[in-house]
Short mmCIF file of C-alpha atoms in Angstrom, two decimals:
data_model
loop_
_atom_site.label_atom_id
_atom_site.label_comp_id
_atom_site.label_asym_id
_atom_site.label_seq_id
_atom_site.Cartn_x
_atom_site.Cartn_y
_atom_site.Cartn_z
CA MET A 14 201.52 132.55 79.11
CA SER A 15 201.69 136.43 79.98
CA GLY A 16 199.23 138.59 81.76
CA THR A 17 196.46 138.93 79.40
CA THR A 18 198.25 136.76 76.80
CA ARG A 19 197.49 133.02 76.34
CA THR A 20 198.64 130.92 73.03
CA ASP A 21 198.26 126.82 71.97
CA LYS A 22 200.40 126.09 69.97
CA THR A 23 201.08 122.17 68.54
CA PRO A 24 204.73 121.49 69.53
CA GLN A 25 207.22 120.59 68.47
CA ARG A 26 208.90 116.92 68.51
CA ALA A 27 211.88 115.94 70.63
CA THR A 28 214.42 114.65 68.61
CA ILE A 29 217.36 112.50 69.42
CA ARG A 30 219.56 114.84 69.70
CA GLN A 31 217.34 116.80 72.01
CA MET A 32 216.45 113.29 73.65
CA THR A 33 220.59 112.75 74.15
CA ARG A 34 221.40 115.75 76.02
CA PHE A 35 220.46 113.16 78.99
CA HIS A 36 219.79 109.84 78.01
CA THR A 37 222.45 107.39 75.96
CA ASP A 38 223.25 106.78 72.22
CA GLU A 39 222.15 103.13 73.42
CA TYR A 40 218.69 104.25 74.99
CA ILE A 41 217.22 105.93 72.58
CA ASN A 42 218.66 104.09 69.69
CA PHE A 43 216.68 100.78 71.26
CA LEU A 44 213.43 103.12 71.62
CA GLU A 45 213.83 104.33 67.96
CA ARG A 46 213.92 100.98 66.81
CA VAL A 47 211.81 98.25 68.89
CA THR A 48 208.13 97.32 68.67
CA PRO A 49 205.44 94.85 69.51
CA VAL A 50 206.55 93.34 65.87
CA ASN A 51 210.69 92.72 67.22
CA VAL A 52 210.14 93.14 70.46
CA GLU A 53 211.84 89.09 70.99
CA GLU A 54 214.67 89.73 68.94
CA LEU A 55 215.61 92.68 70.79
CA SER A 56 215.39 90.50 74.02
CA GLN A 57 218.90 91.12 74.97
CA GLN A 58 219.07 94.82 75.46
CA GLN A 59 215.08 95.23 76.56
CA THR A 60 216.40 93.23 79.30
CA ARG A 61 219.92 95.66 79.40
CA PHE A 62 217.09 98.98 79.10
CA ASN A 63 214.69 97.83 81.88
CA VAL A 64 211.32 97.69 79.69
CA GLY A 65 209.03 95.01 79.77
CA GLU A 66 207.14 94.87 82.73
CA ASP A 67 206.12 98.22 84.35
CA CYS A 68 207.71 99.84 80.77
CA PRO A 69 205.71 97.44 78.14
CA ILE A 70 206.37 98.59 74.99
CA PHE A 71 203.67 99.61 72.28
CA GLU A 72 203.14 100.93 68.62
CA GLY A 73 204.42 104.18 68.17
CA LEU A 74 205.82 104.42 71.88
CA PHE A 75 209.38 106.37 70.22
CA GLU A 76 206.69 108.90 68.39
CA PHE A 77 204.91 109.04 72.03
CA CYS A 78 208.50 109.79 73.71
CA SER A 79 209.32 112.38 71.76
CA ILE A 80 205.84 114.45 71.32
CA SER A 81 206.06 115.05 75.08
CA ALA A 82 209.98 115.59 75.75
CA GLY A 83 209.20 117.84 72.80
CA GLY A 84 205.62 120.19 74.91
CA SER A 85 208.10 120.20 78.24
CA ILE A 86 211.71 121.26 75.71
CA ASP A 87 209.21 123.83 73.83
CA ALA A 88 207.22 125.44 77.05
CA ALA A 89 210.48 125.65 78.04
CA ASN A 90 211.46 127.55 75.50
CA LYS A 91 208.52 129.62 75.71
CA LEU A 92 210.01 130.77 79.68
CA THR A 93 213.71 131.52 78.49
CA SER A 94 212.46 133.66 75.26
CA GLY A 95 210.53 136.07 78.00
CA GLU A 96 207.09 134.65 76.43
CA SER A 97 205.67 133.39 78.43
CA ASP A 98 205.63 133.81 82.80
CA ILE A 99 203.32 130.01 83.01
CA ALA A 100 203.98 127.13 80.41
CA ILE A 101 202.30 123.90 80.67
CA ASN A 102 202.38 120.57 79.25
CA TRP A 103 200.66 117.95 80.96
CA SER A 104 201.61 115.36 78.64
CA GLY A 105 204.73 115.55 79.97
CA GLY A 106 206.49 114.74 83.54
CA LEU A 107 208.11 111.29 83.84
CA HIS A 108 209.80 111.77 86.46
CA HIS A 109 210.93 108.20 86.31
CA ALA A 110 213.01 107.82 83.10
CA LYS A 111 216.67 107.23 83.75
CA ARG A 112 219.56 108.83 81.66
CA PHE A 113 219.90 105.11 80.46
CA GLU A 114 216.48 103.21 81.10
CA ALA A 115 213.26 103.14 81.73
CA SER A 116 210.86 103.19 85.03
CA GLY A 117 207.18 103.55 86.37
CA PHE A 118 206.27 104.26 82.70
CA CYS A 119 208.62 106.68 82.11
CA TYR A 120 210.62 106.27 79.45
CA VAL A 121 212.29 110.05 78.00
CA ASN A 122 212.90 112.34 81.11
CA ASP A 123 211.39 115.64 79.29
CA ILE A 124 211.73 116.81 82.61
CA VAL A 125 215.77 116.94 82.98
CA LEU A 126 215.49 117.82 79.31
CA ALA A 127 213.44 121.14 79.89
CA ILE A 128 215.32 121.67 83.31
CA LEU A 129 218.27 121.36 81.48
CA GLU A 130 216.81 124.35 78.79
CA LEU A 131 216.10 126.12 81.35
CA LEU A 132 219.94 125.86 82.74
CA ARG A 133 220.80 127.93 79.91
CA PHE A 134 219.71 131.41 80.81
CA TYR A 135 219.31 130.64 84.71
CA GLN A 136 221.56 130.18 87.40
CA ARG A 137 219.36 128.47 89.35
CA VAL A 138 216.32 126.00 89.32
CA LEU A 139 213.60 124.37 91.25
CA TYR A 140 212.47 121.36 90.94
CA VAL A 141 209.09 120.74 93.07
CA ASP A 142 206.98 117.17 92.67
CA ILE A 143 203.61 116.77 94.39
CA ASP A 144 203.10 113.22 92.50
CA ILE A 145 202.83 110.09 94.85
CA HIS A 146 205.90 109.07 93.48
CA HIS A 147 209.50 109.65 94.33
CA GLY A 148 210.43 112.21 91.54
CA ASP A 149 213.22 109.74 91.37
CA GLY A 150 214.68 110.15 87.91
CA VAL A 151 214.88 113.93 88.58
CA GLU A 152 216.24 114.07 91.61
CA GLU A 153 219.59 111.41 90.50
CA ALA A 154 219.93 113.86 87.23
CA PHE A 155 221.22 116.70 89.61
CA TYR A 156 222.24 115.12 92.59
CA SER A 157 225.74 116.58 92.43
CA THR A 158 224.54 120.15 91.46
CA ASP A 159 224.15 122.94 93.40
CA ARG A 160 221.85 124.56 90.34
CA VAL A 161 218.89 122.44 90.85
CA LEU A 162 217.54 121.85 93.75
CA THR A 163 214.65 118.72 93.73
CA CYS A 164 212.25 119.08 96.35
CA SER A 165 210.37 116.28 96.43
CA PHE A 166 206.66 115.48 98.38
CA HIS A 167 206.50 111.24 98.32
CA LYS A 168 205.01 108.30 99.89
CA PHE A 169 207.56 106.17 101.27
CA GLY A 170 208.50 103.24 102.54
CA GLN A 171 206.50 100.20 101.47
CA PHE A 172 206.18 101.81 98.05
CA PHE A 173 207.39 102.32 94.08
CA PRO A 174 210.35 103.88 93.54
CA GLY A 175 211.07 103.05 97.85
CA THR A 176 213.26 105.58 97.21
CA GLY A 177 213.83 109.96 98.84
CA ASP A 178 214.38 109.46 102.57
CA VAL A 179 214.24 112.25 104.62
CA SER A 180 218.15 111.89 104.97
CA ASP A 181 218.68 111.75 100.92
CA ILE A 182 220.08 115.57 100.86
CA GLY A 183 221.92 115.36 97.90
CA ILE A 184 225.76 114.15 97.30
CA GLY A 185 229.02 116.36 96.58
CA LYS A 186 228.39 120.04 95.24
CA GLY A 187 224.84 119.41 95.61
CA LYS A 188 224.72 118.38 98.68
CA HIS A 189 221.37 119.82 100.67
CA TYR A 190 220.04 120.44 97.50
CA ALA A 191 217.54 116.89 97.29
CA VAL A 192 214.58 118.10 99.67
CA ASN A 193 212.58 114.37 100.02
CA PHE A 194 209.88 115.18 102.66
CA PRO A 195 208.17 111.20 102.98
CA LEU A 196 204.84 110.64 104.30
CA LYS A 197 202.38 107.83 104.97
CA ASP A 198 199.57 106.78 103.25
CA GLY A 199 196.28 109.09 104.17
CA MET A 200 197.35 112.04 103.54
CA ASP A 201 194.59 114.78 103.75
CA ASP A 202 194.21 119.04 102.09
CA GLU A 203 194.82 120.77 105.34
CA ASN A 204 198.32 118.53 106.86
CA TYR A 205 199.33 118.76 103.08
CA ARG A 206 199.54 122.78 103.02
CA ASP A 207 200.99 122.60 106.70
CA VAL A 208 204.33 121.08 105.31
CA PHE A 209 204.05 122.28 101.99
CA ARG A 210 203.21 125.80 101.88
CA PRO A 211 206.48 126.54 104.59
CA VAL A 212 209.07 124.11 103.39
CA VAL A 213 208.45 125.82 99.22
CA GLN A 214 208.12 129.22 100.68
CA ARG A 215 211.75 128.01 102.77
CA ILE A 216 213.78 127.43 99.56
CA ILE A 217 211.99 129.66 97.19
CA GLU A 218 213.70 132.26 99.98
CA TRP A 219 216.64 131.11 100.79
CA TYR A 220 217.57 130.12 97.38
CA ARG A 221 216.20 132.50 95.26
CA PRO A 222 214.85 130.05 91.77
CA GLY A 223 215.50 131.54 88.18
CA ALA A 224 212.34 129.78 87.44
CA ILE A 225 210.67 126.96 89.12
CA VAL A 226 209.29 123.39 87.33
CA LEU A 227 206.03 121.90 89.03
CA GLN A 228 205.43 118.07 88.65
CA CYS A 229 201.78 117.91 89.09
CA GLY A 230 201.44 113.78 89.32
CA ALA A 231 196.82 113.17 89.93
CA ASP A 232 198.04 109.81 91.82
CA SER A 233 198.13 111.52 94.86
CA LEU A 234 194.41 112.37 94.73
CA ALA A 235 191.66 110.82 96.87
CA GLY A 236 190.91 107.39 94.96
CA ASP A 237 193.94 106.89 93.11
CA ARG A 238 193.91 103.47 91.17
CA LEU A 239 197.59 103.29 92.60
CA GLY A 240 197.60 105.52 94.76
CA CYS A 241 197.03 106.56 98.51
CA PHE A 242 195.94 109.80 99.62
CA ASN A 243 193.24 111.78 100.67
CA LEU A 244 193.59 114.94 98.46
CA SER A 245 191.23 117.10 97.20
CA MET A 246 190.97 118.18 93.53
CA LYS A 247 191.66 121.51 95.53
CA GLY A 248 193.65 120.52 97.83
CA HIS A 249 195.86 119.68 94.95
CA ALA A 250 195.20 122.36 93.44
CA ALA A 251 196.10 124.58 96.26
CA CYS A 252 200.12 123.58 95.68
CA VAL A 253 199.86 125.37 91.92
CA ASP A 254 198.11 128.56 93.21
CA PHE A 255 200.68 128.11 96.27
CA VAL A 256 203.58 128.30 93.79
CA LYS A 257 202.16 131.18 91.22
CA ASP A 258 202.07 133.07 93.23
CA PHE A 259 205.21 134.15 93.75
CA ASN A 260 205.47 135.12 90.42
CA ILE A 261 208.68 133.30 88.65
CA PRO A 262 208.35 131.46 85.93
CA LEU A 263 206.29 128.59 85.68
CA LEU A 264 207.33 125.01 83.84
CA VAL A 265 203.72 123.42 84.63
CA VAL A 266 204.17 119.17 83.59
CA GLY A 267 201.87 116.42 85.14
CA GLY A 268 202.93 112.86 85.70
CA GLY A 269 201.22 110.15 87.02
CA GLY A 270 197.37 109.42 88.00
CA TYR A 271 195.89 106.46 87.19
CA THR A 272 192.30 106.97 87.36
CA ILE A 273 191.57 108.70 84.93
CA ARG A 274 188.34 111.12 85.06
CA ASN A 275 190.04 111.92 88.44
CA VAL A 276 193.27 113.31 86.59
CA ALA A 277 191.29 114.99 83.96
CA ARG A 278 188.83 117.27 86.52
CA ALA A 279 192.42 118.14 88.72
CA TRP A 280 194.13 119.09 85.42
CA THR A 281 191.31 120.88 83.46
CA TYR A 282 190.91 123.19 86.99
CA GLU A 283 194.37 123.87 87.27
CA THR A 284 194.85 125.41 83.90
CA GLY A 285 192.05 127.84 84.70
CA LEU A 286 193.52 128.95 87.79
CA LEU A 287 196.79 129.57 85.75
CA LEU A 288 194.71 131.18 83.21
CA GLY A 289 193.16 132.92 86.31
CA GLU A 290 189.77 131.45 85.54
CA GLN A 291 187.24 130.26 87.51
CA LEU A 292 186.35 127.32 85.88
CA ASN A 293 181.78 126.32 86.06
CA GLU A 294 181.70 123.35 88.62
CA ASP A 295 178.46 121.59 86.25
CA LEU A 296 180.41 119.85 83.64
CA PRO A 297 179.47 121.16 79.91
CA TYR A 298 177.72 118.43 77.27
CA ASN A 299 179.99 116.69 75.37
CA ASN A 300 180.67 113.50 73.60
CA TYR A 301 182.29 111.79 77.37
CA LEU A 302 179.86 113.01 80.08
CA GLU A 303 178.74 109.38 81.26
CA TYR A 304 182.03 108.53 82.10
CA TYR A 305 181.88 111.54 84.86
CA GLY A 306 179.00 110.66 86.52
CA PRO A 307 176.68 110.58 88.59
CA HIS A 308 177.50 114.15 89.64
CA PHE A 309 178.82 115.38 86.56
CA LYS A 310 180.61 117.32 88.91
CA LEU A 311 184.52 119.60 88.20
CA GLU A 312 185.38 117.66 91.38
CA VAL A 313 187.46 115.38 93.15
CA PRO A 314 185.58 114.69 96.69
CA ALA A 315 188.09 113.48 99.54
CA ASN A 316 186.26 110.37 101.30
CA ASN A 317 186.73 109.13 105.08
CA MET A 318 190.83 107.31 104.44
CA GLU A 319 192.50 107.20 108.02
CA ASN A 320 195.14 109.96 107.92
CA MET A 321 198.54 108.02 108.82
CA ASN A 322 200.86 111.11 109.23
CA THR A 323 200.00 112.56 112.82
CA SER A 324 201.52 115.82 114.00
CA THR A 325 204.19 114.65 115.61
CA TYR A 326 205.78 113.44 112.89
CA LEU A 327 205.15 115.98 110.52
CA ALA A 328 206.65 118.15 112.63
CA ASP A 329 209.49 115.65 113.73
CA MET A 330 209.75 115.05 109.42
CA LYS A 331 209.70 119.53 109.16
CA ALA A 332 212.10 121.01 111.51
CA LYS A 333 215.11 117.82 109.77
CA VAL A 334 213.42 118.96 106.30
CA PHE A 335 214.51 122.69 107.40
CA GLU A 336 217.98 121.19 109.77
CA ASN A 337 219.04 120.29 106.01
CA LEU A 338 218.18 123.37 104.09
CA ARG A 339 220.00 125.48 106.78
CA SER A 340 223.02 124.28 104.78
CA ILE A 341 222.79 126.21 101.97
CA PRO A 342 223.96 129.08 100.89
CA PHE A 343 221.95 131.85 100.10
CA ALA A 344 221.29 132.57 96.63
CA PRO A 345 224.69 130.30 95.74
CA SER A 346 226.72 132.12 92.66
CA VAL A 347 226.85 131.10 89.25
CA GLN A 348 230.45 132.03 87.42
CA MET A 349 229.06 134.41 84.88
CA HIS A 350 228.89 132.07 80.76
CA GLN A 351 228.01 133.05 77.82
CA VAL A 352 224.64 131.27 76.64
CA PRO A 353 225.03 128.06 74.58
CA TYR A 354 223.93 128.29 71.22
CA ASN A 355 220.98 126.94 70.28
CA ASP A 356 220.55 124.56 67.92
CA GLU A 357 217.86 123.49 66.54
CA SER A 358 218.54 121.95 63.11
CA ASP A 359 218.24 118.77 61.97
CA GLU A 360 220.18 115.45 63.12
CA SER A 361 220.95 114.89 59.34
CA GLU A 362 223.39 117.96 58.67
CA ASN A 363 225.84 116.78 60.52
CA GLU A 364 225.76 113.98 57.62
CA GLU A 365 225.22 115.51 54.74
CA ASP A 366 225.25 113.91 51.18
CA PRO A 367 227.01 115.31 48.34
CA ASP A 368 224.27 114.81 46.36
CA VAL A 369 221.80 116.14 47.65
CA ARG A 370 221.15 120.34 47.46
CA ILE A 371 221.34 122.45 51.09
CA SER A 372 218.54 124.25 52.07
CA GLN A 373 219.21 128.66 52.21
CA ARG A 374 219.19 128.07 56.25
CA GLN A 375 222.06 125.76 55.99
CA ARG A 376 223.45 127.54 53.51
CA ASN A 377 222.71 131.01 54.95
CA ALA A 378 225.05 129.33 58.02
CA ARG A 379 227.59 129.49 56.83
CA VAL A 380 228.15 132.81 56.00
CA VAL A 381 230.74 135.11 57.11
CA PRO A 382 229.98 138.23 59.15
CA GLU A 383 232.72 140.33 56.54
CA ASN A 384 232.88 142.39 59.95
CA GLU A 385 234.45 139.37 61.70
CA LEU A 386 237.69 138.51 62.09
CA SER A 387 239.05 135.43 61.07
CA ASP A 388 241.78 133.33 64.06
CA SER A 389 243.26 131.33 61.11
CA ASP A 390 246.96 132.82 60.81
CA ASP A 391 247.68 132.35 57.45
CA GLU A 392 244.75 134.02 56.42
CA GLY A 393 246.31 137.14 56.31
CA GLY A 394 244.01 140.12 54.64
CA ARG A 395 242.39 137.85 51.71
CA ARG A 396 239.37 138.20 53.88
CA ASN A 397 239.26 141.87 53.99
CA GLU A 398 240.30 142.42 49.92
CA ARG A 399 236.99 140.33 49.07
CA ASN A 400 234.81 142.36 50.86
CA TYR A 401 236.85 145.57 49.57
CA ASN A 402 236.46 143.59 45.64
CA ALA A 403 232.80 142.64 46.62
CA ASN A 404 231.47 146.14 47.64
CA GLY A 405 233.93 148.24 44.87
CA ASN A 406 236.49 150.88 45.11
CA GLY A 407 236.33 150.20 49.59
CA LYS A 408 233.99 152.15 52.64
CA ASN A 409 234.55 155.59 50.87
CA GLY A 410 234.97 154.45 47.50
CA ASP A 411 237.68 156.80 46.93
CA PHE A 412 240.63 153.94 46.76
CA SER A 413 241.43 151.49 45.50
CA THR A 414 241.65 147.89 47.54
CA ARG A 415 245.58 146.83 47.52
CA LYS A 416 245.98 150.64 49.06
CA PHE A 417 245.13 149.10 52.62
CA ARG A 418 247.87 146.51 53.22
CA THR A 419 248.12 147.23 56.97
CA SER A 420 245.47 143.71 57.93
CA ASN A 421 246.50 142.28 60.91
CA LYS A 422 247.15 145.17 63.19
CA THR A 423 246.61 142.74 67.02
CA LEU A 424 245.63 145.16 69.97
CA TYR A 425 248.22 146.49 71.71
CA ASN A 426 248.71 149.73 74.62
CA GLU A 427 251.75 151.37 74.50
CA THR A 428 252.40 151.03 78.77
CA GLU A 429 251.24 147.23 78.23
CA SER A 430 250.43 144.00 76.10
CA ARG A 431 246.36 143.01 76.05
CA GLY A 432 244.58 140.30 73.83
CA SER A 433 243.57 141.06 70.98
CA SER A 434 239.61 140.43 69.80
CA SER A 435 237.27 140.02 67.75
CA ARG A 436 234.19 142.06 69.39
CA PRO A 437 232.84 145.57 68.83
CA SER A 438 232.85 147.52 71.33
CA LYS A 439 232.01 151.21 72.95
CA ILE A 440 235.58 152.71 72.27
CA GLY A 441 235.95 150.63 69.01
CA SER A 442 232.66 152.33 68.11
CA GLY A 443 233.85 155.99 68.68
CA GLN A 444 232.49 156.77 72.38
CA GLY A 445 234.39 158.89 74.75
CA ARG A 446 236.24 160.97 72.64
CA GLY A 447 237.81 163.41 74.15
CA LYS A 448 239.11 162.34 77.19
CA SER A 449 242.37 161.37 77.25
CA SER A 450 245.00 161.14 78.80
CA ARG A 451 246.38 158.28 77.42
CA SER A 452 246.35 156.65 73.54
CA THR A 453 245.72 152.97 72.27
CA LEU A 454 246.23 151.92 69.38
CA MET A 455 243.92 148.99 68.43
CA THR A 456 241.86 147.09 64.59
CA ASP A 457 239.12 148.75 63.14
CA ASP A 458 236.72 145.14 62.98
CA VAL A 459 235.30 146.57 60.13
CA LEU A 460 238.21 148.44 57.96
CA ASN A 461 240.88 146.17 59.52
CA THR A 462 243.57 149.26 59.77
CA THR A 463 245.02 151.44 62.18
CA MET A 464 243.53 154.30 64.57
CA ILE A 465 244.17 155.98 67.28
CA ARG A 466 242.15 155.56 70.49
CA THR A 467 242.51 157.62 74.39
CA ALA A 468 241.01 156.32 77.52
CA PRO A 469 241.41 158.38 80.86
CA ALA A 470 245.16 157.14 82.15
CA ASP A 471 242.83 155.99 85.11
CA THR A 472 240.31 153.54 83.82
CA PRO A 473 241.00 150.15 83.09
CA SER A 474 239.97 149.42 78.93
CA ILE A 475 237.77 147.47 78.27
CA MET A 476 239.46 145.68 75.92
CA ALA A 477 241.77 144.10 78.32
CA PRO A 478 240.44 140.29 79.29
CA PRO A 479 239.86 140.02 82.59
CA ARG A 480 242.03 138.08 85.09
CA SER A 481 240.18 135.54 84.57
CA SER A 482 240.60 134.81 81.13
CA SER A 483 241.65 131.65 79.69
CA ARG A 484 242.82 133.64 76.96
CA PRO A 485 246.78 133.24 76.47
CA PRO A 486 248.52 137.15 76.31
CA ALA A 487 249.09 139.37 73.37
CA PRO A 488 252.50 139.32 72.30
CA SER A 489 254.88 142.00 73.51
CA SER A 490 254.60 144.97 71.03
CA ASP A 491 258.10 144.64 69.87
CA ALA A 492 257.54 141.40 69.09
CA VAL A 493 254.55 142.69 66.83
CA GLN A 494 255.97 145.63 65.50
CA GLU A 495 259.06 143.25 64.21
CA GLU A 496 256.46 140.40 62.89
CA GLN A 497 254.64 143.09 60.64
CA MET A 498 257.45 145.89 60.21
CA ALA A 499 257.23 145.19 56.29
CA ASP A 500 253.69 145.02 55.32
CA ILE A 501 253.22 148.25 57.67
CA PRO A 502 253.77 151.35 53.99
CA THR A 503 256.13 154.21 55.12
CA VAL A 504 254.14 156.92 57.21
CA HIS A 505 255.67 160.44 57.22
CA PRO A 506 256.46 161.65 60.35
CA GLU A 507 253.97 164.59 60.13
CA ILE A 508 250.94 163.29 58.92
CA PRO A 509 248.66 162.65 61.56
CA GLN A 510 247.37 159.24 62.58
CA ILE A 511 244.10 158.88 61.06
CA ARG A 512 243.26 155.91 59.54
CA SER A 513 239.26 156.64 60.00
CA GLU A 514 237.20 158.67 57.95
CA ASN A 515 235.31 158.87 61.70
CA ASP A 516 238.20 159.35 63.57
CA THR A 517 238.44 162.92 64.90
CA SER A 518 239.60 162.68 68.21
CA ASN A 519 243.19 164.53 67.58
CA VAL A 520 242.24 167.31 65.43
CA GLU A 521 241.44 170.76 67.53
CA ASN A 522 238.47 171.92 64.87
CA GLU A 523 236.26 171.55 62.02
CA LYS A 524 238.74 172.55 59.78
CA ASP A 525 240.94 170.09 60.01
CA ALA A 526 238.14 167.72 60.65
CA MET A 527 237.42 168.48 56.82
CA ASP A 528 241.48 168.19 55.80
CA ILE A 529 241.53 164.56 57.14
CA ASP A 530 241.14 163.40 53.91
CA ALA A 531 242.75 165.30 51.19
CA ILE A 532 246.02 164.46 53.79
CA GLU A 533 244.74 161.16 53.65
CA THR A 534 244.66 161.22 49.67
CA ASP A 535 247.81 162.89 49.57
CA ARG A 536 249.28 159.95 51.69
CA ILE A 537 248.17 157.22 49.54
CA VAL A 538 249.55 158.61 46.16
CA LYS A 539 253.05 159.05 47.62
CA THR A 540 253.03 155.88 48.56
CA GLU A 541 251.94 154.59 45.90
CA ASP A 542 254.31 156.61 43.71
CA THR A 543 257.32 154.90 46.06
CA GLU A 544 255.54 151.37 45.07
CA ASP A 545 255.97 151.37 41.63
#
């Protein structure tokens, strides 16, 4: 949703290729094959992938995984495309799944897959977990990187999964980027607010994430069958409201919750909160209203459970968390890189059947743009010749294709050699003319002919590769001239070096500009007579 714009869209199911961006191929292939019928035949793999006890095999398991993961991936793409500021996938939040095994009712870790999508566009991502269980699967996935900071508030001790001590802070480059706040039984609204808000605010102000993923497991609510906290529905939703107020792209996912009617209440209330809607406390009539008796209200009240989290204990844990956060550098930088291509093609495209006709989309993906230079050394100017033949007699329609044999000119500077580039630039498009003190010879990506461009002597050329570039340096100008001298036609020294109809940087007045075509035509005719 963005502002008042709301979109309800059925997400695409995650493909095997998308799932294996985090999980292993063997594990995903096992989830795709296993059914309640053949589970005995796959008993050895069942043990290997930790499937069976708290991760049972049921009909439609892989379909469930693809829907859950696809929803979170699509939600992440909504944020990266700018289509939404807040995206919700209540069917996601399976934070226990590991790279090669299932754990805690979680089979495919949709949160990790969504964060990987967000990292394509955002330098830093913050993950916040308010499920009563420690988000060990997400923490483990990003335990050694500083691009994702994981923060989990959870029950710690003799409780699944048994991880998430305050001393677990990450390793290597990710040291201090894992924040764990262990809690005890009976955590109530007031104390939860007093630890959640300062910790999250300190992290956001210092880490400055580009996007936030919030896991809203409802098993931290009072009265949950497996939980042991005492949070009310509004105390749980206060965390969502607090994170929302930072106005940072937010992905909200579900998670645990084993008292179903309370899970439905909490996520309904939080959906309205994220939409800016105040919902009526009285539940409307529906076919399932009897499950919400006897009060039929949109509320989950706290009970009289004893809170084992003393003020001294919470203050001590908060001090340890803040001490770890002091070791984090302010908004760690990330080296600039090109955004990876978002491959949404079908998996079958890499294994094409020669007897099956490809789709129009696949055919269009193979078309090479006319202005794209080839990296092949033996292709020469044949691609440009084909382009000219397809378009008639060239760009102007006045000259034959065979007149333009001066192709594949390598970019160089008169005073220093520079690497070639196939990417169009402002200089190549003719901007900044009339400020010449150092001439630069470069290749026109469209006509593939040489042109004279000029740039101030004290201004570095934008066509020059950066010092940190991994590209090999271009050959020297002498080597280029010797290698291509045979392909360059003889040019009379009195003819101005103007090879493009748009290049008038060395023409003094409009009359000279009008004579360019005449000069070029005369030169081509002389060249043709010489060849004949």
